[in-house]
Coordinates of C-alpha atoms in Angstrom, one line a residue:
M206 CA 71.6 52.0 158.6
V207 CA 70.2 48.8 157.6
T208 CA 71.6 47.4 154.3
L209 CA 69.3 45.2 152.2
Q210 CA 70.7 42.7 149.9
L211 CA 68.9 41.9 146.8
V212 CA 69.3 38.9 144.4
G213 CA 67.4 40.0 141.3
S214 CA 64.3 41.4 142.9
L215 CA 64.4 39.2 146.0
R216 CA 65.9 39.8 149.4
K217 CA 69.0 37.7 149.5
E218 CA 67.5 35.6 152.5
L219 CA 64.3 34.9 150.4
A220 CA 66.5 34.1 147.2
D221 CA 68.4 31.6 149.5
S222 CA 65.4 29.9 150.5
L223 CA 64.1 29.6 147.0
S224 CA 67.3 28.0 146.0
T225 CA 67.1 25.1 148.8
C226 CA 63.2 24.8 149.0
R227 CA 61.7 21.8 147.4
V228 CA 58.6 22.3 145.4
L229 CA 55.9 19.6 144.4
V230 CA 53.8 20.8 141.4
V231 CA 50.8 18.5 141.1
G232 CA 49.5 18.7 137.4
A233 CA 51.4 19.7 134.4
G234 CA 48.4 21.0 132.4
G235 CA 47.4 24.5 131.6
I236 CA 48.3 26.1 134.9
G237 CA 51.1 23.7 135.4
C238 CA 53.0 24.7 132.3
E239 CA 52.8 28.4 133.2
L240 CA 53.5 27.6 136.8
L241 CA 56.7 25.5 136.0
K242 CA 58.0 28.4 134.0
N243 CA 57.2 30.8 136.7
V244 CA 59.0 28.8 139.6
V245 CA 62.3 28.2 137.6
L246 CA 62.6 31.8 136.5
T247 CA 61.7 33.1 140.2
G248 CA 64.6 31.0 141.4
F249 CA 63.3 27.6 142.7
K250 CA 65.8 25.1 142.0
N251 CA 64.5 21.7 143.4
I252 CA 61.2 20.9 141.7
E253 CA 59.2 17.7 141.3
V254 CA 56.2 17.5 139.1
I255 CA 53.7 14.8 138.9
D256 CA 50.9 14.2 136.3
L257 CA 49.3 11.1 135.0
D258 CA 48.0 12.6 131.8
I259 CA 49.4 12.3 128.3
I260 CA 49.7 15.1 125.9
D261 CA 46.7 15.5 123.5
V262 CA 46.6 17.6 120.3
S263 CA 43.8 19.9 122.0
N264 CA 46.3 20.7 124.7
L265 CA 48.8 22.6 122.1
N266 CA 46.7 25.8 122.0
R267 CA 47.4 26.7 125.6
Q268 CA 50.0 24.4 127.1
F269 CA 53.0 26.1 125.6
L270 CA 55.6 23.7 127.0
F271 CA 54.2 21.1 124.5
Q272 CA 54.6 20.8 120.7
K273 CA 53.1 18.7 117.9
K274 CA 55.9 16.0 118.1
H275 CA 55.1 15.6 121.8
V276 CA 51.6 14.3 121.5
G277 CA 51.0 11.0 123.3
K278 CA 54.0 11.5 125.5
S279 CA 53.9 12.1 129.4
K280 CA 53.0 15.6 130.3
A281 CA 55.3 15.7 133.3
Q282 CA 58.2 14.2 131.5
V283 CA 58.1 16.6 128.5
A284 CA 57.3 19.5 130.7
K285 CA 60.7 18.7 132.5
E286 CA 62.6 18.3 129.4
T287 CA 61.3 21.9 127.9
V288 CA 61.9 23.7 131.2
L289 CA 65.4 22.5 131.4
Q290 CA 66.2 23.9 127.8
F291 CA 65.7 27.5 129.2
C292 CA 66.8 26.7 132.8
P293 CA 69.3 24.0 132.7
T294 CA 70.5 24.6 136.2
A295 CA 67.2 23.5 137.6
N296 CA 66.8 20.1 139.4
I297 CA 63.6 18.8 138.2
T298 CA 62.1 15.1 138.7
A299 CA 59.1 14.1 136.8
Y300 CA 56.6 11.5 137.7
H301 CA 54.0 10.1 135.3
D302 CA 51.7 9.1 138.2
M303 CA 48.5 10.2 140.1
A304 CA 48.4 12.4 143.4
R305 CA 45.8 15.0 143.1
N306 CA 43.1 13.6 145.4
H307 CA 45.6 12.5 148.0
V308 CA 47.6 15.7 148.6
N309 CA 45.3 17.4 151.1
R310 CA 45.5 14.8 153.8
M311 CA 49.2 14.1 153.1
C312 CA 49.9 18.0 153.5
L313 CA 48.0 17.9 156.8
A314 CA 49.8 14.8 158.1
A315 CA 53.3 16.3 157.3
D316 CA 52.2 19.9 158.2
I317 CA 53.2 21.3 154.8
P318 CA 51.6 24.3 153.2
L319 CA 49.4 23.7 150.2
I320 CA 48.7 26.2 147.5
E321 CA 45.5 25.1 145.5
S322 CA 44.5 26.7 142.3
G323 CA 41.8 26.4 139.6
T324 CA 40.4 28.0 136.5
A325 CA 37.2 27.6 134.6
G326 CA 37.0 30.0 131.6
Y327 CA 37.7 33.4 132.6
L328 CA 37.3 32.6 136.3
G329 CA 40.1 31.6 138.4
Q330 CA 41.1 31.1 142.2
V331 CA 44.2 30.6 144.4
T332 CA 44.1 29.8 147.9
V333 CA 46.6 28.7 150.6
I334 CA 46.0 25.6 152.8
K335 CA 47.9 25.4 156.2
K336 CA 47.2 23.0 158.9
G337 CA 45.4 24.5 161.9
L338 CA 45.4 27.9 160.3
T339 CA 42.9 27.6 157.2
E340 CA 40.2 25.5 155.8
C341 CA 41.5 22.2 154.3
Y342 CA 40.6 21.2 150.9
E343 CA 37.7 18.9 152.1
C344 CA 36.2 21.3 154.7
Q345 CA 33.7 22.3 152.3
P346 CA 31.4 19.7 150.5
K347 CA 32.1 19.4 146.7
P348 CA 29.1 19.7 144.3
T349 CA 28.0 16.4 142.8
Q350 CA 27.6 16.2 139.0
K351 CA 23.9 17.0 137.8
T352 CA 21.9 14.0 137.0
F353 CA 18.5 13.7 135.3
P354 CA 15.8 11.3 135.8
G355 CA 15.9 8.3 133.5
C356 CA 12.3 8.8 132.2
T357 CA 13.2 12.4 131.2
I358 CA 16.3 11.1 129.1
R359 CA 14.3 8.4 127.5
N360 CA 10.8 10.0 127.2
T361 CA 10.4 13.5 127.5
P362 CA 13.7 15.6 126.9
S363 CA 13.3 19.2 127.1
E364 CA 16.7 20.6 127.0
P365 CA 19.8 19.9 124.5
I366 CA 21.7 18.4 127.5
H367 CA 18.8 15.7 127.8
C368 CA 19.4 14.8 124.2
I369 CA 23.3 14.9 124.6
V370 CA 23.0 12.5 127.5
W371 CA 20.9 10.2 125.7
A372 CA 23.3 10.2 122.7
K373 CA 26.2 9.3 125.1
Y374 CA 24.0 6.4 126.8
L375 CA 23.3 5.2 123.2
F376 CA 27.0 5.1 122.3
N377 CA 27.5 2.9 125.2
Q378 CA 24.6 0.8 124.6
L379 CA 25.7 0.2 120.9
F380 CA 29.4 -0.1 121.1
G381 CA 30.6 0.2 124.8
E382 CA 29.9 -1.4 128.1
E383 CA 26.1 -1.8 128.6
D384 CA 24.5 -0.3 131.7
A385 CA 21.0 -0.9 132.7
D386 CA 20.7 2.6 134.1
Q387 CA 21.7 4.0 130.6
E388 CA 18.8 2.5 128.6
V389 CA 17.7 4.5 125.7
S390 CA 14.4 2.9 124.6
P391 CA 11.2 4.5 125.7
D392 CA 10.5 4.0 129.5
T393 CA 7.1 2.2 130.1
A394 CA 7.6 2.7 133.7
D395 CA 7.3 6.5 133.4
P396 CA 5.6 7.9 136.6
E397 CA 3.4 10.1 134.4
L398 CA 1.8 7.2 132.8
S399 CA -1.0 5.0 134.0
W400 CA -2.0 2.8 131.1
N401 CA -1.8 -0.7 130.0
P402 CA 1.5 -1.1 128.1
A403 CA 0.4 -4.4 126.5
D404 CA -2.5 -2.5 124.9
T405 CA -0.4 0.6 123.8
E406 CA 2.4 -1.7 122.3
A407 CA -0.2 -3.3 120.2
R408 CA -1.0 0.2 118.8
A409 CA 2.6 1.1 117.9
T410 CA 3.2 1.4 114.1
A411 CA 6.5 -0.1 113.9
S412 CA 8.4 -0.8 110.8
D413 CA 8.9 -4.6 110.5
Q414 CA 11.4 -4.1 107.7
D415 CA 13.6 -1.4 108.8
G416 CA 13.2 -1.0 112.5
D417 CA 11.5 -3.8 114.4
I418 CA 10.2 -2.3 117.8
K419 CA 10.6 -5.5 119.6
R420 CA 12.1 -4.9 123.0
V421 CA 15.5 -6.6 123.2
S422 CA 18.9 -5.4 124.2
T423 CA 19.9 -2.5 122.2
K424 CA 23.4 -3.9 121.4
D425 CA 21.9 -7.4 120.6
W426 CA 19.4 -5.7 118.2
A427 CA 22.1 -3.8 116.6
R428 CA 24.2 -6.9 116.2
S429 CA 21.4 -8.8 114.6
T430 CA 21.2 -6.1 111.9
G431 CA 24.9 -6.0 111.3
Y432 CA 24.8 -2.6 112.6
D433 CA 23.0 -1.4 109.6
P434 CA 22.8 2.5 109.9
V435 CA 19.2 2.7 108.2
K436 CA 17.7 0.1 110.5
L437 CA 19.4 1.8 113.6
F438 CA 18.1 5.2 112.3
N439 CA 14.6 4.1 111.8
K440 CA 14.4 2.3 115.2
L441 CA 15.7 5.2 117.2
F442 CA 14.3 8.1 115.4
K443 CA 11.2 6.8 113.9
D444 CA 9.7 3.5 115.6
D445 CA 10.7 4.5 119.1
I446 CA 9.3 7.9 118.8
Q447 CA 6.0 6.5 117.3
Y448 CA 5.9 4.3 120.4
L449 CA 6.2 7.2 122.6
L450 CA 3.4 9.1 120.8
T451 CA 1.1 6.2 122.0
M452 CA 1.9 7.2 125.7
D453 CA -1.0 9.7 125.3
K454 CA -0.7 11.4 128.7
L455 CA 2.8 12.4 128.1
W456 CA 1.8 14.8 125.4
K457 CA -1.2 16.5 126.9
K458 CA 0.8 19.3 128.2
R459 CA 3.8 18.9 126.0
K460 CA 4.5 19.4 122.3
A461 CA 4.4 16.0 120.7
P462 CA 7.7 14.6 119.2
L463 CA 8.0 14.5 115.3
P464 CA 9.1 11.0 114.1
L465 CA 11.9 11.0 111.4
D466 CA 11.9 8.8 108.4
W467 CA 15.3 7.9 106.6
L468 CA 14.1 7.8 103.1
E469 CA 12.3 11.2 103.1
H470 CA 15.4 12.9 104.4
Q471 CA 17.6 11.3 101.8
K472 CA 15.7 13.5 99.2
L473 CA 17.5 16.4 100.6
T474 CA 20.9 17.4 100.1
C475 CA 23.4 17.7 102.9
P476 CA 24.4 21.3 102.7
Q477 CA 21.0 22.7 103.1
G478 CA 20.2 24.0 106.4
V479 CA 23.9 24.7 107.3
T480 CA 24.0 27.7 109.7
G481 CA 26.9 29.6 111.2
T482 CA 30.1 30.8 109.8
G483 CA 33.7 30.3 110.6
L484 CA 35.2 27.1 111.7
K485 CA 33.6 23.8 110.6
D486 CA 33.0 22.7 114.2
Q487 CA 30.9 25.7 115.0
Q488 CA 28.6 25.3 112.0
V489 CA 25.0 23.7 112.5
L490 CA 24.0 21.2 109.8
G491 CA 20.5 20.5 108.5
V492 CA 18.6 17.3 109.4
A493 CA 19.9 15.6 106.2
G494 CA 23.3 16.4 107.0
Y495 CA 23.1 14.7 110.5
C496 CA 21.5 11.9 108.9
Q497 CA 24.5 11.3 106.8
L498 CA 27.0 12.0 109.8
F499 CA 24.9 9.5 111.8
S500 CA 25.4 6.8 109.1
R501 CA 29.1 7.4 108.6
S502 CA 29.7 7.5 112.3
V503 CA 28.0 4.2 112.9
E504 CA 29.9 2.5 110.0
T505 CA 33.2 3.7 111.4
L506 CA 32.6 2.7 114.9
H507 CA 31.2 -0.7 113.9
F508 CA 34.6 -1.2 111.9
M509 CA 36.6 -0.2 115.0
L510 CA 34.5 -2.7 117.1
V511 CA 35.0 -5.4 114.8
D512 CA 38.7 -4.7 114.4
K513 CA 39.1 -5.1 118.2
G514 CA 37.9 -8.6 118.1
D515 CA 34.8 -10.5 119.8
G516 CA 33.7 -9.3 123.1
A517 CA 35.7 -6.0 122.6
E518 CA 34.1 -2.6 123.7
L519 CA 34.6 1.1 122.8
V520 CA 35.2 3.9 125.4
W521 CA 33.6 7.2 124.5
D522 CA 36.1 9.9 124.4
K523 CA 35.3 13.5 123.3
D524 CA 38.6 13.7 121.5
D525 CA 37.8 10.7 119.5
P526 CA 36.5 12.0 116.1
P527 CA 34.1 9.1 115.3
A528 CA 32.6 9.0 118.7
M529 CA 32.2 12.7 118.8
D530 CA 30.6 12.5 115.3
F531 CA 28.1 9.9 116.5
V532 CA 27.1 11.9 119.7
T533 CA 26.9 15.1 117.7
A534 CA 24.5 13.6 115.1
A535 CA 22.5 11.4 117.4
A536 CA 21.7 14.4 119.8
N537 CA 20.9 16.8 117.1
L538 CA 18.5 14.6 115.5
R539 CA 16.8 14.0 118.8
M540 CA 16.7 17.6 119.5
Y541 CA 15.0 18.3 116.1
I542 CA 12.5 15.5 116.9
F543 CA 11.5 17.4 120.2
S544 CA 11.4 20.8 118.5
M545 CA 14.7 22.1 120.0
N546 CA 17.4 24.3 118.3
M547 CA 20.1 22.1 117.1
K548 CA 23.9 22.8 118.4
S549 CA 27.2 22.8 116.6
R550 CA 29.6 20.1 117.3
F551 CA 31.8 22.5 119.1
D552 CA 28.8 23.2 121.8
I553 CA 28.0 19.7 122.0
K554 CA 31.6 18.7 122.8
S555 CA 31.7 21.1 125.5
M556 CA 28.3 19.9 127.1
A557 CA 29.3 16.2 126.4
G558 CA 32.7 16.5 127.9
N559 CA 31.1 18.5 130.7
I560 CA 33.7 21.1 130.3
I561 CA 34.3 24.8 130.3
P562 CA 36.9 25.6 127.7
A563 CA 40.3 26.6 129.3
I564 CA 41.7 30.1 128.5
A565 CA 45.5 30.5 128.3
T566 CA 45.4 34.0 129.9
T567 CA 43.4 33.0 132.9
N568 CA 46.1 30.2 133.5
A569 CA 49.0 32.7 133.4
V570 CA 47.4 35.1 135.8
I571 CA 46.5 32.3 138.3
A572 CA 50.2 30.7 137.9
G573 CA 51.6 34.2 138.8
L574 CA 49.4 34.6 141.8
I575 CA 50.4 31.1 143.2
V576 CA 54.2 32.2 143.0
L577 CA 53.3 35.4 144.9
E578 CA 51.6 33.3 147.7
A579 CA 54.4 30.8 147.8
L580 CA 56.9 33.8 148.3
K581 CA 54.7 35.0 151.3
I582 CA 55.0 31.6 152.8
L583 CA 58.8 31.4 152.3
S584 CA 59.1 34.9 154.0
G585 CA 57.4 33.7 157.1
D586 CA 54.4 35.8 156.3
V587 CA 51.6 33.0 156.2
K588 CA 49.1 35.4 157.9
Q589 CA 49.5 37.7 154.9
C590 CA 48.4 34.9 152.5
R591 CA 44.9 35.3 150.8
T592 CA 42.4 33.5 148.7
I593 CA 42.4 35.5 145.5
F594 CA 39.6 35.2 142.9
L595 CA 39.9 36.3 139.2
N596 CA 36.5 37.5 137.9
K597 CA 35.4 37.9 134.5
Q598 CA 33.9 41.5 135.1
P599 CA 35.4 44.1 137.4
N600 CA 33.7 44.3 140.8
P601 CA 32.0 47.5 142.2
R602 CA 35.5 48.6 143.0
K603 CA 36.7 48.1 139.5
K604 CA 38.8 45.1 140.5
L605 CA 39.2 41.9 138.6
L606 CA 41.4 40.3 141.2
V607 CA 39.7 40.1 144.6
P608 CA 41.6 39.2 147.8
C609 CA 39.7 37.5 150.7
A610 CA 40.8 36.4 154.0
L611 CA 41.5 32.8 154.5
D612 CA 38.7 31.0 156.1
P613 CA 39.5 29.2 159.4
P614 CA 39.3 25.3 159.8
S615 CA 35.7 24.0 159.9
A616 CA 34.9 22.4 163.1
N617 CA 32.7 20.0 161.3
C618 CA 35.4 18.8 158.9
Y619 CA 35.7 15.0 159.0
V620 CA 39.4 15.5 157.8
C621 CA 41.1 18.2 159.8
A622 CA 39.0 18.7 162.9
S623 CA 40.8 17.9 166.1
K624 CA 38.4 14.9 166.7
P625 CA 37.1 13.8 163.2
E626 CA 33.8 12.4 163.5
V627 CA 30.8 11.3 161.1
T628 CA 27.5 9.7 161.5
V629 CA 26.3 7.2 158.8
K630 CA 22.8 6.1 158.5
L631 CA 22.5 2.5 157.1
N632 CA 20.7 -0.8 157.5
V633 CA 23.1 -3.0 159.6
H634 CA 21.2 -6.1 158.4
K635 CA 21.9 -5.5 154.7
T636 CA 25.2 -3.5 154.6
L637 CA 28.1 -5.9 154.0
V638 CA 31.4 -5.4 155.5
L639 CA 33.0 -5.1 152.1
A640 CA 30.4 -2.4 151.1
L641 CA 31.5 -0.4 154.4
Q642 CA 35.1 -0.7 153.4
D643 CA 34.8 0.0 149.6
K644 CA 31.7 2.3 149.2
I645 CA 31.8 4.2 152.6
L646 CA 35.3 4.3 153.8
K647 CA 37.2 4.3 150.6
E648 CA 34.8 6.0 148.0
K649 CA 32.8 8.3 150.3
F650 CA 35.6 9.2 152.7
G651 CA 38.6 8.9 150.6
M652 CA 40.6 6.4 152.6
V653 CA 43.2 4.3 151.2
A654 CA 43.9 1.3 153.2
P655 CA 41.5 1.6 156.4
D656 CA 41.7 -0.3 159.7
V657 CA 38.4 -0.7 161.5
Q658 CA 38.1 -1.3 165.1
I659 CA 34.5 -1.6 166.8
E660 CA 34.3 0.2 170.0
D661 CA 32.5 -2.7 171.9
G662 CA 34.9 -3.0 175.0
K663 CA 36.6 -6.0 173.2
G664 CA 38.5 -4.1 170.7
T665 CA 37.0 -6.4 167.7
I666 CA 38.9 -5.7 164.6
L667 CA 36.4 -5.7 161.8
I668 CA 38.6 -4.6 158.9
S669 CA 42.4 -4.9 158.6
S670 CA 44.7 -3.3 155.9
E671 CA 46.9 -6.4 156.3
E672 CA 46.1 -8.7 153.4
G673 CA 44.2 -11.7 154.4
E674 CA 43.7 -10.9 158.1
T675 CA 39.9 -10.2 157.7
E676 CA 38.8 -11.2 154.2
A677 CA 36.6 -13.6 155.8
N678 CA 34.5 -10.9 157.1
N679 CA 33.8 -9.3 153.8
C680 CA 30.6 -11.2 152.9
K681 CA 29.2 -10.9 156.5
F682 CA 26.6 -8.2 157.5
L683 CA 27.5 -5.5 160.0
S684 CA 24.7 -7.0 162.3
D685 CA 26.8 -10.2 162.4
F686 CA 29.3 -8.5 164.6
A687 CA 26.7 -7.1 166.9
I688 CA 26.9 -3.7 165.1
R689 CA 23.5 -1.8 165.9
N690 CA 21.8 1.5 166.4
G691 CA 24.5 3.7 168.2
S692 CA 27.5 1.5 167.6
R693 CA 30.8 3.4 166.9
L694 CA 33.7 2.2 164.5
Q695 CA 37.2 3.8 165.0
V696 CA 38.8 3.9 161.6
D697 CA 42.6 4.3 161.1
D698 CA 44.4 4.9 157.9
F699 CA 48.1 4.9 158.5
L700 CA 49.0 5.7 154.9
Q701 CA 47.3 9.1 155.5
D702 CA 48.1 9.3 159.1
Y703 CA 44.2 9.8 159.6
T704 CA 41.7 8.7 162.2
L705 CA 38.0 8.9 162.0
L706 CA 35.3 7.9 164.3
V707 CA 32.2 6.5 162.5
N708 CA 28.9 6.7 164.4
V709 CA 26.4 4.1 163.1
I710 CA 22.6 4.9 162.9
H711 CA 20.4 1.7 162.0
C712 CA 17.7 2.7 159.5
E713 CA 15.3 0.3 157.7
N714 CA 13.6 2.8 155.6
L715 CA 16.3 4.3 153.4
E716 CA 15.1 5.6 149.9
K717 CA 15.2 3.0 147.0
D718 CA 18.7 2.3 145.8
V719 CA 20.2 4.3 148.6
E720 CA 22.5 2.2 150.6
F721 CA 23.8 4.8 153.3
E722 CA 23.5 8.4 154.1
V723 CA 25.9 10.7 155.7
V724 CA 24.1 12.6 158.4
G725 CA 25.1 16.4 158.4
D726 CA 28.6 17.6 157.5
A727 CA 29.7 15.8 160.7
P728 CA 30.5 15.9 163.7
D729 CA 28.0 18.3 165.1
K730 CA 25.1 16.1 164.3
A731 CA 27.0 12.9 165.7
P732 CA 26.7 11.7 169.2
T733 CA 29.1 13.4 171.6
R734 CA 32.1 11.3 172.5
S735 CA 32.8 11.3 176.2
Q736 CA 35.8 12.7 177.6
E737 CA 36.8 9.4 179.4
E738 CA 37.1 7.6 176.0
G739 CA 40.8 7.9 174.8
K740 CA 42.9 10.7 174.2
N741 CA 42.1 13.5 171.6
V742 CA 43.8 12.6 168.4
A743 CA 44.5 15.5 165.9
N744 CA 45.1 14.0 162.3
G745 CA 48.7 14.2 161.4
N746 CA 49.9 15.0 165.0
K747 CA 49.3 12.2 167.4
D748 CA 51.7 13.8 169.8
S749 CA 49.5 16.7 170.5
S750 CA 45.8 17.1 171.3
E751 CA 45.6 20.4 169.1
P752 CA 46.3 20.8 165.5
S753 CA 49.2 22.9 164.5
T754 CA 48.5 26.6 164.7
S755 CA 51.9 27.9 163.4
S756 CA 51.4 30.7 161.0
E757 CA 54.9 31.6 160.6
A758 CA 57.2 29.2 158.5
P759 CA 60.7 29.2 160.0
A760 CA 63.6 29.3 157.7
E761 CA 64.5 25.7 158.2
Q762 CA 60.8 24.7 157.4
N763 CA 59.6 26.2 154.0
D764 CA 58.1 23.2 152.1
I765 CA 55.1 24.2 149.8
L766 CA 52.8 22.1 147.5
L767 CA 51.3 23.8 144.5
V768 CA 48.2 22.4 143.0
D769 CA 46.5 23.2 139.5
S770 CA 42.9 22.2 138.7
D771 CA 42.4 23.9 135.4
E772 CA 42.0 21.1 133.0
E773 CA 38.7 22.0 131.2
A774 CA 36.6 22.3 134.6
P775 CA 33.3 20.8 134.7
S776 CA 30.6 23.2 133.9
S777 CA 28.7 21.9 136.8
S778 CA 31.3 23.4 139.2
T779 CA 30.0 25.9 141.5
M780 CA 31.5 29.2 141.5
A781 CA 29.7 32.1 143.5
V782 CA 31.5 35.2 142.8
S783 CA 33.3 36.8 145.6
M784 CA 32.5 40.5 146.2
E785 CA 34.2 42.5 148.7
S786 CA 31.1 44.1 149.8
G787 CA 29.0 40.8 150.2
G788 CA 31.5 38.6 151.8
H789 CA 30.4 35.5 149.8
K790 CA 33.3 33.6 148.5
R791 CA 33.5 31.6 145.3
K792 CA 34.5 28.0 145.5
L793 CA 36.2 26.7 142.4
H794 CA 36.4 22.8 142.7
D795 CA 38.6 20.3 141.0
A796 CA 37.5 19.1 137.6
E797 CA 38.5 15.5 138.2
T798 CA 36.5 14.9 141.5
G799 CA 34.5 12.8 139.1
E800 CA 37.1 10.4 139.3
A801 CA 36.5 7.5 141.9
S802 CA 38.1 8.7 145.0
A803 CA 38.8 5.1 145.8
K804 CA 41.6 5.2 143.6
R805 CA 43.6 7.7 145.6
Q806 CA 47.3 7.1 145.6
H807 CA 49.6 7.3 148.3
L808 CA 52.2 10.1 148.3
S809 CA 55.2 9.4 150.6
Q810 CA 55.8 11.7 153.6
P811 CA 59.2 13.6 153.5
S812 CA 61.9 12.4 155.6
A813 CA 63.1 14.5 158.7
D814 CA 65.9 16.3 156.8
D815 CA 63.7 17.0 153.7
D816 CA 62.6 20.4 155.3
N817 CA 62.6 22.9 152.4
D818 CA 59.7 22.0 150.3
I819 CA 56.5 23.5 148.6
I820 CA 53.7 22.0 147.2
A821 CA 51.8 23.5 144.1
L822 CA 48.7 21.9 143.0
D823 CA 48.1 22.6 139.4

């Protein structure tokens, strides 16, 4: 007869593994708070948590480890202190730092299982990443944030989001860092137009007293008026609109915009036109109300700018009330002008911040699933792990939770393939070595400290991660080093234990403002590397020509990393719902990929005796 010893609800062997296992939780946000509570109550004792964020009052409705007195403090540190209050025996280390965008490659290098998770509203996902057994985090391309043509934003908005983007651009032009790509004045280079701008401008009926249609920098013009709210209003919502009306061809198949006049709308009282019930942020004001809100927000922001001193700039933040007031008012006034239904502050905040509001119960469900997958790993049952999707509505089998088999590694992945290889199309006569390093290797391919060697038979070092060794090359073009069509560059990033072969295709007819293109996903569309050229190097395993395919975690090797990606996920994230009958899988991508990948931080590899770890990405 076999006797099974239990510690609580777990087998003794598994409970012992939990007590010695080390867990790294990346993120102490919505999922992270739930996850930290879960891991300590399950029996994990050695926990490290890392998060660069600080606590905001908007976090308090769902991140239950934080209270009002904690606002402004480090999430990781406060989460540690709160957890220790109900589990004082846990050994928790907190780091106020960044790691989210770096952990995939470090887990591959160290061969540590990674449990990645994310939520977006009522939807959620948990998946396990194991070197050689499953897709890595970078096997599938991430969606880029949706952008809109400048002429649409400036001349012919047709959706509320166009007006919100315009209002955010306007904030930067008036109070923040000016960007030529974020101009808000009418675009005379609109491709729909074929007219004489000089003749049209002469026909514009601008107000010399209040607006002055003169084409100068928006910020310079605002300064010249002393940031007078009335003059700003009449320029933006009257004179510029009248100027747009002179562009006749734009309005032949569209409804023409309606200019607003400040004095006309001051005759109305602010409460008129208020729609919606309940919370103030969910109400829609009338035009007069948004006129007043625009005026007050301009005065407040101007005061804040002056208070910061000469040359100061403000940074737009959805959680900054004056900034949010300004964008709400400006966007709604422009919606009214272009015959759209105006939106509440709540709706505009969601769109302007590009967020889907987080749901506390979704975070709780996903955090529980993370722990269940971690227990499978520690039990040596990695093959039993699944990608699990939480759906908003039951599927045809009446299930909200849908498990799917883990996808195998992609042969085309430029991170975890056995021979990572990409093809990059660029102009070798116009691409600087510095651009190759910063824009292609660091920003596009996420490297930290790349070393680049030209495969020219001489072993020419183009870029060195050692300070000062190759800085003289930075301002030279690739062609200066005999790099031409068909050249190949071997790139090594020792901080990530990552090697990548870059095939260069010279191209002189790239689209305007495009500096380079990655051809295909890699490496299937790249030239084939001959068998004679060097040994096959698998990233993170230079002693073997094959990636690790171990599916069972032995008792002495049970490290896991847990990652949470719930923080108000971008509304542009793709989430194709997984249905058991269809075989399509929903991919929920990290909310913070908008962050420049060049800023990825180094995460130290564990030493040889640190062999009981788990990494949880929150």
